[in-house]
Short mmCIF file of N, CA and C in Angstrom, two decimals:
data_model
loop_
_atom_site.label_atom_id
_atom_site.label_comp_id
_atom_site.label_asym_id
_atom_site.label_seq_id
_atom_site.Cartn_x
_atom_site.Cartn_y
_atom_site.Cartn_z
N UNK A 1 -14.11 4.76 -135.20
CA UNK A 1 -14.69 6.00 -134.72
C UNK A 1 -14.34 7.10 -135.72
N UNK A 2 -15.35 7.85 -136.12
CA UNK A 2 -15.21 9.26 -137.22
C UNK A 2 -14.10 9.84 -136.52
N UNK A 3 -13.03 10.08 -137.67
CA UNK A 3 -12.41 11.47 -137.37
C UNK A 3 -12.96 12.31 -136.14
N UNK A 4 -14.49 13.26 -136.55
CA UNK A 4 -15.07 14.28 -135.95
C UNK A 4 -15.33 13.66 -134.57
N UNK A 5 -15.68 12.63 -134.17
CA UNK A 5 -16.21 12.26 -132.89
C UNK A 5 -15.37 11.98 -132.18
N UNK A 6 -13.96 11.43 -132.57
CA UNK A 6 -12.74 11.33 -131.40
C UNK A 6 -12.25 12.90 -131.25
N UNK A 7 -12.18 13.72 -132.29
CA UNK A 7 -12.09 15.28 -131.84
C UNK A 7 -12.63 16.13 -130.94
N UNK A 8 -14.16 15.40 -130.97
CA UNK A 8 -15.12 16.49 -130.10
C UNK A 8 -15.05 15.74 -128.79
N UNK A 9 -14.61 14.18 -128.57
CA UNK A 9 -13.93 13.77 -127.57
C UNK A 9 -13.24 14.40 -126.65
N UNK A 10 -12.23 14.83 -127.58
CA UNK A 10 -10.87 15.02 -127.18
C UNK A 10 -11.39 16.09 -126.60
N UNK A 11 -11.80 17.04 -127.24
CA UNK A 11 -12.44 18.56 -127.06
C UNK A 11 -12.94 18.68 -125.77
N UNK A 12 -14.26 17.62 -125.73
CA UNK A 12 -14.90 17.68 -124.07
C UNK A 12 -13.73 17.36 -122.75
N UNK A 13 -12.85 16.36 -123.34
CA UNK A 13 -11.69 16.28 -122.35
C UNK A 13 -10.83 17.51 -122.16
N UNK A 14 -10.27 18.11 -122.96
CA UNK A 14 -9.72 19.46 -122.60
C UNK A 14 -10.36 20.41 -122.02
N UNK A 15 -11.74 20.60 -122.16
CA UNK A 15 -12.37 21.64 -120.96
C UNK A 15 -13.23 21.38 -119.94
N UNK A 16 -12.89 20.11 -119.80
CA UNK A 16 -13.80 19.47 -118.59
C UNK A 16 -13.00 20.02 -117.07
N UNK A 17 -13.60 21.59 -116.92
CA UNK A 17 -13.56 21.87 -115.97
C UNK A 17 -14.93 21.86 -115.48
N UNK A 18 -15.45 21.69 -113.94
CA UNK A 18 -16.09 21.96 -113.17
C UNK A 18 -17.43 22.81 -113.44
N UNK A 19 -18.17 22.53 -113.77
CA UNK A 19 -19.20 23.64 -114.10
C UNK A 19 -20.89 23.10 -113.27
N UNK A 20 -21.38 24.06 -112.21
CA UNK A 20 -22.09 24.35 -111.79
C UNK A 20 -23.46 24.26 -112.52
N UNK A 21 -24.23 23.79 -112.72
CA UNK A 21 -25.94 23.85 -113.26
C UNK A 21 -26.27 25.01 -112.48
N UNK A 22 -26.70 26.21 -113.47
CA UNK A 22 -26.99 27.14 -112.48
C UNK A 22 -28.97 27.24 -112.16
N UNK A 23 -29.19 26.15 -112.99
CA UNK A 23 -30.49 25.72 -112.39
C UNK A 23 -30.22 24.92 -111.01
N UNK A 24 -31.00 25.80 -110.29
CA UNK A 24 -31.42 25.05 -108.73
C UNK A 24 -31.93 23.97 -108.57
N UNK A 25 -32.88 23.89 -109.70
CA UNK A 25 -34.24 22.76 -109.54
C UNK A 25 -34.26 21.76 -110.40
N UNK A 26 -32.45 21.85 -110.72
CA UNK A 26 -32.14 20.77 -111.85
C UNK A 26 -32.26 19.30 -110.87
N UNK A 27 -32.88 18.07 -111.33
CA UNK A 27 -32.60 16.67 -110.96
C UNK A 27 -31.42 16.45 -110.94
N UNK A 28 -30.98 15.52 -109.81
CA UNK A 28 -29.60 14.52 -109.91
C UNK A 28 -29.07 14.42 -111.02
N UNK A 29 -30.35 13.86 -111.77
CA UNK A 29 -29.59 12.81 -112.76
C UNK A 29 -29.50 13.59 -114.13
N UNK A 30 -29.84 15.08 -114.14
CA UNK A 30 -29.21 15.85 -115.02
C UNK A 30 -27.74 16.51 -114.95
N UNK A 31 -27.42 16.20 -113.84
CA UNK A 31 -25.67 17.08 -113.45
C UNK A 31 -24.96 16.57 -114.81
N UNK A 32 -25.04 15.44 -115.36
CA UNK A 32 -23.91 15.28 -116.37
C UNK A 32 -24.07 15.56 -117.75
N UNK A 33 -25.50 15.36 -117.86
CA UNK A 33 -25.55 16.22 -119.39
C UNK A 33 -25.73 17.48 -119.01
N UNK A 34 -26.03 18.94 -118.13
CA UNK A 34 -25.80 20.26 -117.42
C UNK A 34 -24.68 20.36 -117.96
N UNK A 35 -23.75 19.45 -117.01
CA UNK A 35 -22.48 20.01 -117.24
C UNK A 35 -21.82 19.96 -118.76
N UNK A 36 -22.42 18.89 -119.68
CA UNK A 36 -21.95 19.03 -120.67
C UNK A 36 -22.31 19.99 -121.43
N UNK A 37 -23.51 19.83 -121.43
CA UNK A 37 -24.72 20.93 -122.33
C UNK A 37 -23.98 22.62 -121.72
N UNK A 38 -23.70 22.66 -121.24
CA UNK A 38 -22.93 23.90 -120.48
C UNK A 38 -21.59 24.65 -121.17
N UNK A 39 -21.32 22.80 -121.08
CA UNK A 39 -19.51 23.43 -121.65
C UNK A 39 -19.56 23.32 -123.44
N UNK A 40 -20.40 22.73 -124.05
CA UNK A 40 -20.94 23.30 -125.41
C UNK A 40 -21.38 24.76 -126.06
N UNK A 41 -22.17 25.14 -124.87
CA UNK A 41 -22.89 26.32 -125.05
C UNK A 41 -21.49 27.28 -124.99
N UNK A 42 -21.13 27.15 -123.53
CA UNK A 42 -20.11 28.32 -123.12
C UNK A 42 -19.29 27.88 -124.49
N UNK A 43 -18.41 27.51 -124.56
CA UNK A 43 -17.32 27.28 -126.16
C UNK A 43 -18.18 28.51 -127.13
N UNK A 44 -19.31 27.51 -127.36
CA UNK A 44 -19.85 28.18 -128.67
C UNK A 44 -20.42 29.69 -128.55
N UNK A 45 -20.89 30.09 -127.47
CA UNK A 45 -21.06 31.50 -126.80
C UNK A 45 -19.28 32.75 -126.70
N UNK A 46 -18.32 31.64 -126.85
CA UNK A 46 -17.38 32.33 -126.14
C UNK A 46 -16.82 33.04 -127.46
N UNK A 47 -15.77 33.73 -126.82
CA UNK A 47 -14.75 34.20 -128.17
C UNK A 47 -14.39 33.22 -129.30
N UNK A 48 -13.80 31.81 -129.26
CA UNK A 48 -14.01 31.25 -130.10
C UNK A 48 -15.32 30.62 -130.82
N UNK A 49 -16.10 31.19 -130.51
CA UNK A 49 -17.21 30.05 -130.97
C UNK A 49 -17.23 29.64 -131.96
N UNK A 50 -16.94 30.48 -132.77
CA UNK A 50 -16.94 29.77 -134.88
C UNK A 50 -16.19 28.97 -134.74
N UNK A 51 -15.04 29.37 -134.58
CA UNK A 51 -13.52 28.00 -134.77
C UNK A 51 -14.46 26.88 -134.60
N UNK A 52 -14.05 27.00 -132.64
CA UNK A 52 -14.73 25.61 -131.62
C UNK A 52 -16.02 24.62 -132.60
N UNK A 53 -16.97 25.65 -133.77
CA UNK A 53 -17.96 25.31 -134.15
C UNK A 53 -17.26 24.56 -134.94
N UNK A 54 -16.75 25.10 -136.25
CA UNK A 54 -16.24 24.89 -137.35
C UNK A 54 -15.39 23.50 -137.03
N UNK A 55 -14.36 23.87 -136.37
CA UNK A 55 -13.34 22.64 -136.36
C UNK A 55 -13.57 21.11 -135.25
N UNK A 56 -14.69 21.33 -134.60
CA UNK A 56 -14.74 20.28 -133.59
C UNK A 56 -16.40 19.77 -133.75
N UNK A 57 -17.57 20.62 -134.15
CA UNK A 57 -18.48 19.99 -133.41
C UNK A 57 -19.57 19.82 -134.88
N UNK A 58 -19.36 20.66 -136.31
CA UNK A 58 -20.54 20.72 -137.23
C UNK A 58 -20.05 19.24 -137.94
N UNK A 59 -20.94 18.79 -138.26
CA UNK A 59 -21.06 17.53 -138.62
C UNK A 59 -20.96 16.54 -137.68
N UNK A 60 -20.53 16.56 -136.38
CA UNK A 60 -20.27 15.84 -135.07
C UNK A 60 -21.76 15.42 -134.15
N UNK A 61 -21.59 13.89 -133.77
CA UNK A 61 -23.05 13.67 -133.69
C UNK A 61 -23.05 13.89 -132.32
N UNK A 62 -23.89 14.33 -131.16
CA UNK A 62 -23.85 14.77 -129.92
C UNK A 62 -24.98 14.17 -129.64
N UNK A 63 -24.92 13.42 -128.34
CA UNK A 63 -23.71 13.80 -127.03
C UNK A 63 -22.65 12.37 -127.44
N UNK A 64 -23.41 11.56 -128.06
CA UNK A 64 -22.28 10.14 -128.90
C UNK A 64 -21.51 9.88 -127.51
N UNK A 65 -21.90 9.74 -126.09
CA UNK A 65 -21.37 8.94 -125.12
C UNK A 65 -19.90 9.79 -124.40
N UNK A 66 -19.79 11.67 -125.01
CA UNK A 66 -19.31 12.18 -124.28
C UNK A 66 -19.61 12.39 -122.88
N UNK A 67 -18.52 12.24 -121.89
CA UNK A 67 -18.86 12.21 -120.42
C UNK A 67 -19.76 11.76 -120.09
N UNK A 68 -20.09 10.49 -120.70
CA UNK A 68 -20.79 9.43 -120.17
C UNK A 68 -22.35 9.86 -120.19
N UNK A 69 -22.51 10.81 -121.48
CA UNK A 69 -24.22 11.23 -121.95
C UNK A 69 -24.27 10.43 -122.98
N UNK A 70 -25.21 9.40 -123.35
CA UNK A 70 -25.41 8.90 -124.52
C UNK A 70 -26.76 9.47 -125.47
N UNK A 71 -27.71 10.50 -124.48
CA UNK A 71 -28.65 11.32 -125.22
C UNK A 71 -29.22 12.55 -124.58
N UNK A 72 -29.37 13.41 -125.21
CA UNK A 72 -29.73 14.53 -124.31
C UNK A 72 -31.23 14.90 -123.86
N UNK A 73 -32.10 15.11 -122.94
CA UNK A 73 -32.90 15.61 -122.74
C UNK A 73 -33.32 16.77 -122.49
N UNK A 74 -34.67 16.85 -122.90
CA UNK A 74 -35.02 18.52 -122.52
C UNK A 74 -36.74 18.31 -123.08
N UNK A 75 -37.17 19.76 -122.95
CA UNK A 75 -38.62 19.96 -122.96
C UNK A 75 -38.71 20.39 -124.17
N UNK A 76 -40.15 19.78 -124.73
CA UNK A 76 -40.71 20.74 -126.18
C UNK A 76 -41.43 21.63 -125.19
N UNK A 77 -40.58 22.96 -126.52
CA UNK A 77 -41.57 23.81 -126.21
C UNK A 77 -42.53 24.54 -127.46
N UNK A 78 -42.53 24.19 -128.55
CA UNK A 78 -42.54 24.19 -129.79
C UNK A 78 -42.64 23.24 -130.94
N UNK A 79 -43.43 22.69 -131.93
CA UNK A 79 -43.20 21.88 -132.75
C UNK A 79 -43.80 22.55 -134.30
N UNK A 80 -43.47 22.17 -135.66
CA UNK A 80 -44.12 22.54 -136.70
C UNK A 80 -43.68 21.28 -137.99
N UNK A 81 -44.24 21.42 -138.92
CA UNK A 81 -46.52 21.93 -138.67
C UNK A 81 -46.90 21.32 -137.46
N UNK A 82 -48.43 21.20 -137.59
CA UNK A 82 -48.96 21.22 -136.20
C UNK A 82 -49.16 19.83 -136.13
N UNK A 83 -49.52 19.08 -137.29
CA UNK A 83 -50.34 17.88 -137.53
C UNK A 83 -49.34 16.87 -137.41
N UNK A 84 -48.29 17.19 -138.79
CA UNK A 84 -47.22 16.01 -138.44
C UNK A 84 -45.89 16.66 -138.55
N UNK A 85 -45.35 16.84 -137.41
CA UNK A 85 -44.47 18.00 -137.23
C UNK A 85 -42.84 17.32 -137.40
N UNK A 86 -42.40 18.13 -138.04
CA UNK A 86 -40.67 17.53 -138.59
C UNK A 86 -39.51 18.52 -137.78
N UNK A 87 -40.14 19.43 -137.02
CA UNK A 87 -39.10 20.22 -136.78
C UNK A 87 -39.92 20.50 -135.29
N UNK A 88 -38.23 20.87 -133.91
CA UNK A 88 -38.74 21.09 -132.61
C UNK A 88 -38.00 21.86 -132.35
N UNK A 89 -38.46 22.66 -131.25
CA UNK A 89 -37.81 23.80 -130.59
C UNK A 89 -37.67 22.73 -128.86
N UNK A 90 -36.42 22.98 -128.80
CA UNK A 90 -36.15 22.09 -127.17
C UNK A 90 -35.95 23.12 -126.08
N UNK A 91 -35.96 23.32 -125.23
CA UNK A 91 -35.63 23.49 -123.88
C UNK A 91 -34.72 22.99 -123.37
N UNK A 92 -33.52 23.19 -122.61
CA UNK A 92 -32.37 21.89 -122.40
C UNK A 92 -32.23 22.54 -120.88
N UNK A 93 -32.21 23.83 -120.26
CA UNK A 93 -32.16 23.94 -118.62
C UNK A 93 -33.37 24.49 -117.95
N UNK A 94 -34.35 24.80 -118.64
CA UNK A 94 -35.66 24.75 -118.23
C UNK A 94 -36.70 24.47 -118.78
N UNK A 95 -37.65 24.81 -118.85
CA UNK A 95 -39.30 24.69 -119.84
C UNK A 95 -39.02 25.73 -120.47
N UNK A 96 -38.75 26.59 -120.72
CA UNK A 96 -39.44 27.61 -121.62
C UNK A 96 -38.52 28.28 -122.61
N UNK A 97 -37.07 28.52 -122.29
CA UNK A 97 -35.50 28.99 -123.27
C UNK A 97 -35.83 28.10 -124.50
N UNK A 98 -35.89 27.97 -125.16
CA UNK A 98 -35.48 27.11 -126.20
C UNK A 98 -33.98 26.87 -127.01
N UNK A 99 -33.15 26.30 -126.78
CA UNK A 99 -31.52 26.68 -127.38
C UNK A 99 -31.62 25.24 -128.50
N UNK A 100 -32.37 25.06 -128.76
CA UNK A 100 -32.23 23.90 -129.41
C UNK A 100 -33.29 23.53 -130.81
N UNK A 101 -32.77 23.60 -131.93
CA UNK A 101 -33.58 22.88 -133.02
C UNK A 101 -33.50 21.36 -133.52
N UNK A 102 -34.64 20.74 -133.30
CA UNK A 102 -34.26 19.33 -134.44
C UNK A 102 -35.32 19.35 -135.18
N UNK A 103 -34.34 18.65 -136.44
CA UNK A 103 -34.91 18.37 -137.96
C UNK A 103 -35.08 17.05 -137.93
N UNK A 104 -36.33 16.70 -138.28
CA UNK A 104 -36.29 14.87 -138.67
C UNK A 104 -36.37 14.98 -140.23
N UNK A 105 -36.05 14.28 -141.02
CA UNK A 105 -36.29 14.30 -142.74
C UNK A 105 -37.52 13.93 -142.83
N UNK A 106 -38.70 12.99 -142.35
CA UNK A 106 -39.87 12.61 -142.21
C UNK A 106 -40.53 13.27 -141.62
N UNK A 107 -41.36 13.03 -141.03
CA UNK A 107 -42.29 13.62 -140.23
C UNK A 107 -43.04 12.46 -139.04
N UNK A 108 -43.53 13.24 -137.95
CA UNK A 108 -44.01 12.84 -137.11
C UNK A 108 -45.79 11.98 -137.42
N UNK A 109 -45.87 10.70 -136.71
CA UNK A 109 -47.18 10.61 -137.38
C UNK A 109 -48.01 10.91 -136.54
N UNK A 110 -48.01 11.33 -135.77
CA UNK A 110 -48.79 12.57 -134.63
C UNK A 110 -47.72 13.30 -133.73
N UNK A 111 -48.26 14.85 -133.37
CA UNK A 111 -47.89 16.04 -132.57
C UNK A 111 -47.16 15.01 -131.40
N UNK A 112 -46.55 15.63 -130.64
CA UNK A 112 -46.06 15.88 -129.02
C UNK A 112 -46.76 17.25 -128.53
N UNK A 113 -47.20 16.62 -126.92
CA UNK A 113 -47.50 17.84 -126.39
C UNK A 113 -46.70 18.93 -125.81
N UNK A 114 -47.23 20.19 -126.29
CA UNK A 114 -45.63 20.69 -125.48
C UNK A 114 -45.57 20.34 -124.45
N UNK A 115 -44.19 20.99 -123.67
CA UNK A 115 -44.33 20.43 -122.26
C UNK A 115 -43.37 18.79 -122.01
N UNK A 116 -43.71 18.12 -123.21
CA UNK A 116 -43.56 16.75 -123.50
C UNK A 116 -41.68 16.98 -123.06
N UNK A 117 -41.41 15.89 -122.29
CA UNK A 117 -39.55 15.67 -122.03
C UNK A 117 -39.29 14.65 -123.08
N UNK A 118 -38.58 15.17 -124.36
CA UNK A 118 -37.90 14.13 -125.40
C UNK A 118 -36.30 13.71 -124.88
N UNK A 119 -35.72 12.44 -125.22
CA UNK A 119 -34.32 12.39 -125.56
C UNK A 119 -34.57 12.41 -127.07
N UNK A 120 -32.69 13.07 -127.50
CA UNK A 120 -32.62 12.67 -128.70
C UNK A 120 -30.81 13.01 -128.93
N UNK A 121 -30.63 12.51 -129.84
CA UNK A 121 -29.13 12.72 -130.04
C UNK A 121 -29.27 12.76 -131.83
N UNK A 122 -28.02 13.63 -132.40
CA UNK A 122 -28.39 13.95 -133.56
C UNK A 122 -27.12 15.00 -134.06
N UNK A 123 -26.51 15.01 -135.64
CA UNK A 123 -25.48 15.74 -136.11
C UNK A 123 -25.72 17.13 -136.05
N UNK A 124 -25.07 17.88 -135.66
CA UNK A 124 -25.08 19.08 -135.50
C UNK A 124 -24.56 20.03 -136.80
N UNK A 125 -25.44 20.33 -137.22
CA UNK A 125 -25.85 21.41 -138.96
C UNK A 125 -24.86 22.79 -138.22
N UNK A 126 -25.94 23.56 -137.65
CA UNK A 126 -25.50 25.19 -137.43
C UNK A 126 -25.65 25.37 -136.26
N UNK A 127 -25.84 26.92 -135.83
CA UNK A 127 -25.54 27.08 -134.34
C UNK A 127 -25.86 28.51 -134.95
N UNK A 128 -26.43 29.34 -134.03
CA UNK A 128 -26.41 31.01 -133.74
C UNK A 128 -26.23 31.48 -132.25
N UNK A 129 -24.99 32.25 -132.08
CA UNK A 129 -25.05 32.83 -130.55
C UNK A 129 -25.73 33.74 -130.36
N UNK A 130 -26.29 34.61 -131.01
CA UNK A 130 -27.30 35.72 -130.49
C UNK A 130 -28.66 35.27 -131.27
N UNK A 131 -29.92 34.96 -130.79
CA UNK A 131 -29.74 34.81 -129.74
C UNK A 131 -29.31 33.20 -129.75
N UNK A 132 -28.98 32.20 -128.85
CA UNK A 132 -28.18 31.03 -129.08
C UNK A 132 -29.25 29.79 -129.39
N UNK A 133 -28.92 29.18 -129.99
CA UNK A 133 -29.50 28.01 -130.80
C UNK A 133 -28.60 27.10 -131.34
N UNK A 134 -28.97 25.69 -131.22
CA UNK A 134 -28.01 24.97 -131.97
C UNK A 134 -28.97 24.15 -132.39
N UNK A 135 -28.55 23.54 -133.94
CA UNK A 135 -29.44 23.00 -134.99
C UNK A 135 -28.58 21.43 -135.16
N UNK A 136 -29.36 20.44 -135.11
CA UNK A 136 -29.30 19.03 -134.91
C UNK A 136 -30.01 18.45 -135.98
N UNK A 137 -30.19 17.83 -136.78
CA UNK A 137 -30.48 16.53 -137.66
C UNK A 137 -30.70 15.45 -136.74
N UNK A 138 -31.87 14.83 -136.60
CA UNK A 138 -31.82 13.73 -135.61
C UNK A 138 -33.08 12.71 -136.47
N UNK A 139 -32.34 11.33 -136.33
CA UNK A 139 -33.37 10.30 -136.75
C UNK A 139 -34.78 10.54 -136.13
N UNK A 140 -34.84 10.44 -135.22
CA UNK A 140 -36.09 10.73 -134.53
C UNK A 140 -36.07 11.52 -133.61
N UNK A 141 -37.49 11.85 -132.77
CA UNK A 141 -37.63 12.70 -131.31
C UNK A 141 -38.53 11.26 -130.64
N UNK A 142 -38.04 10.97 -129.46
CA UNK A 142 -38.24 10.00 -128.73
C UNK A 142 -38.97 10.97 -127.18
N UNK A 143 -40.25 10.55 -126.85
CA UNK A 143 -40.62 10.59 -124.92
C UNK A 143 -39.03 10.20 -124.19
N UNK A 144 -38.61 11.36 -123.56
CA UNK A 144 -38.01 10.41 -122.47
C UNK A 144 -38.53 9.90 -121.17
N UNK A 145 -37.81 8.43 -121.09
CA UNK A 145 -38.59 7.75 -119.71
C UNK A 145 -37.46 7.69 -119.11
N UNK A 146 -37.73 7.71 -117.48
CA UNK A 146 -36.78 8.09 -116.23
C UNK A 146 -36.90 6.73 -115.77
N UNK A 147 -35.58 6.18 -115.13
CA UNK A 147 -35.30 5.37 -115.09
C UNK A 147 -36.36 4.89 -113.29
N UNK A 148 -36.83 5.63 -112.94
CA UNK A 148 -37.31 6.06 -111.59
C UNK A 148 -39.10 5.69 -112.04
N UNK A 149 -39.19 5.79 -113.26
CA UNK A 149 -40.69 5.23 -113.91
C UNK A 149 -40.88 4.11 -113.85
N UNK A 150 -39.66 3.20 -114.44
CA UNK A 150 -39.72 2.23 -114.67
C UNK A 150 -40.82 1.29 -115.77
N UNK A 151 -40.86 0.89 -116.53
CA UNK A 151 -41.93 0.33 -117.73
C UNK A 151 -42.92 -0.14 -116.83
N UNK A 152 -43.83 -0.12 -117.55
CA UNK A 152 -45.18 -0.57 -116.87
C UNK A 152 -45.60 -2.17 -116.72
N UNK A 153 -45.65 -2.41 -115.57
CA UNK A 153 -45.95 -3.55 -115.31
C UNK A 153 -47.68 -4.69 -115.44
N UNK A 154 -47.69 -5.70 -116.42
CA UNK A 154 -48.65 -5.85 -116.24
C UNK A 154 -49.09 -6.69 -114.63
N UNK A 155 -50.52 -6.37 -114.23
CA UNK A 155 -50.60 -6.63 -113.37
C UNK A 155 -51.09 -7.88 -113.50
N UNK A 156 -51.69 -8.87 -112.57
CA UNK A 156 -52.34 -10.58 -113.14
C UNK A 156 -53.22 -10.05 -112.21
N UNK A 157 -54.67 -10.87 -112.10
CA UNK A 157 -55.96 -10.27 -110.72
C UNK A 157 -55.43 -12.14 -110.91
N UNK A 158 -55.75 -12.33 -109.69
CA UNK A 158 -55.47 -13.67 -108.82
C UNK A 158 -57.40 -14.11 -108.53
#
């Protein structure tokens, strides 16, 4: 395990206090990346944020199976260029905030619609708290599918 990833480990273990989704209309099965995606933000929002940035999380690949997130989801709300787009603006506690950039080095061989729910996990470049953004490098942007979808079944006609 990298140096950086047993740190930012360690890191999520030292402030894994209790934190509330202050979205109402968050799903179940977002409480644990909320709460993580939460206690990232708050750090990097807080008085320390550079340090917390600097010494625990830039170059650190997220969420890498902290508190039991192995990828994060959220909404496009944004993509560029239009055609074959390498770069996204995410959404992570509603549709429309965007706190989130990813870079692919390639490009997409067709758009996502906005709106579209990606996972993705990916090294973390930069970060700005005003207004807040955090910038990710990620192999790809993946649809996320809910486990409640389930893959599509072919049907047989009898």
């Amino acid at each position: 395990m990298p140096w950086r990833v047993a740190v930012l480990i360690l890191m999520f273990a030292s402030f894994a206090r209790p934190v509330v989704c202050q979205e109402q209309h968050a799903p179940r099965d977002y409480e644990p990346q909320s709460r993580l995606w939460l206690s990232i933000k708050r750090e990097l929002t807080g008085p320390n944020g550079v340090q917390y940035f600097e010494q625990g999380l830039k170059g650190a690949t997220v969420p890498a199976g902290a508190n039991g997130v192995n990828a994060f989801e959220g909404t496009l709300v944004s993509s560029a260029p239009p055609e074959h787009p390498n770069q996204f603006l995410i959404a992570m506690l509603d549709e429309k905030a965007p706190e989130v950039t990813l870079r692919i080095k390639g490009q997409l061989k067709n758009p996502l619609p906005v709106g579209t729910l990606v996972s993705f996990e990916g090294v973390i470049e930069a970060f700005t708290r005003e207004p807040f953004m955090l910038i990710l490098e990620v192999k790809t942007v993946n649809r996320a599918v809910r486990l409640q979808d389930g893959p599509t079944r072919n049907k047989k006609s009898k």
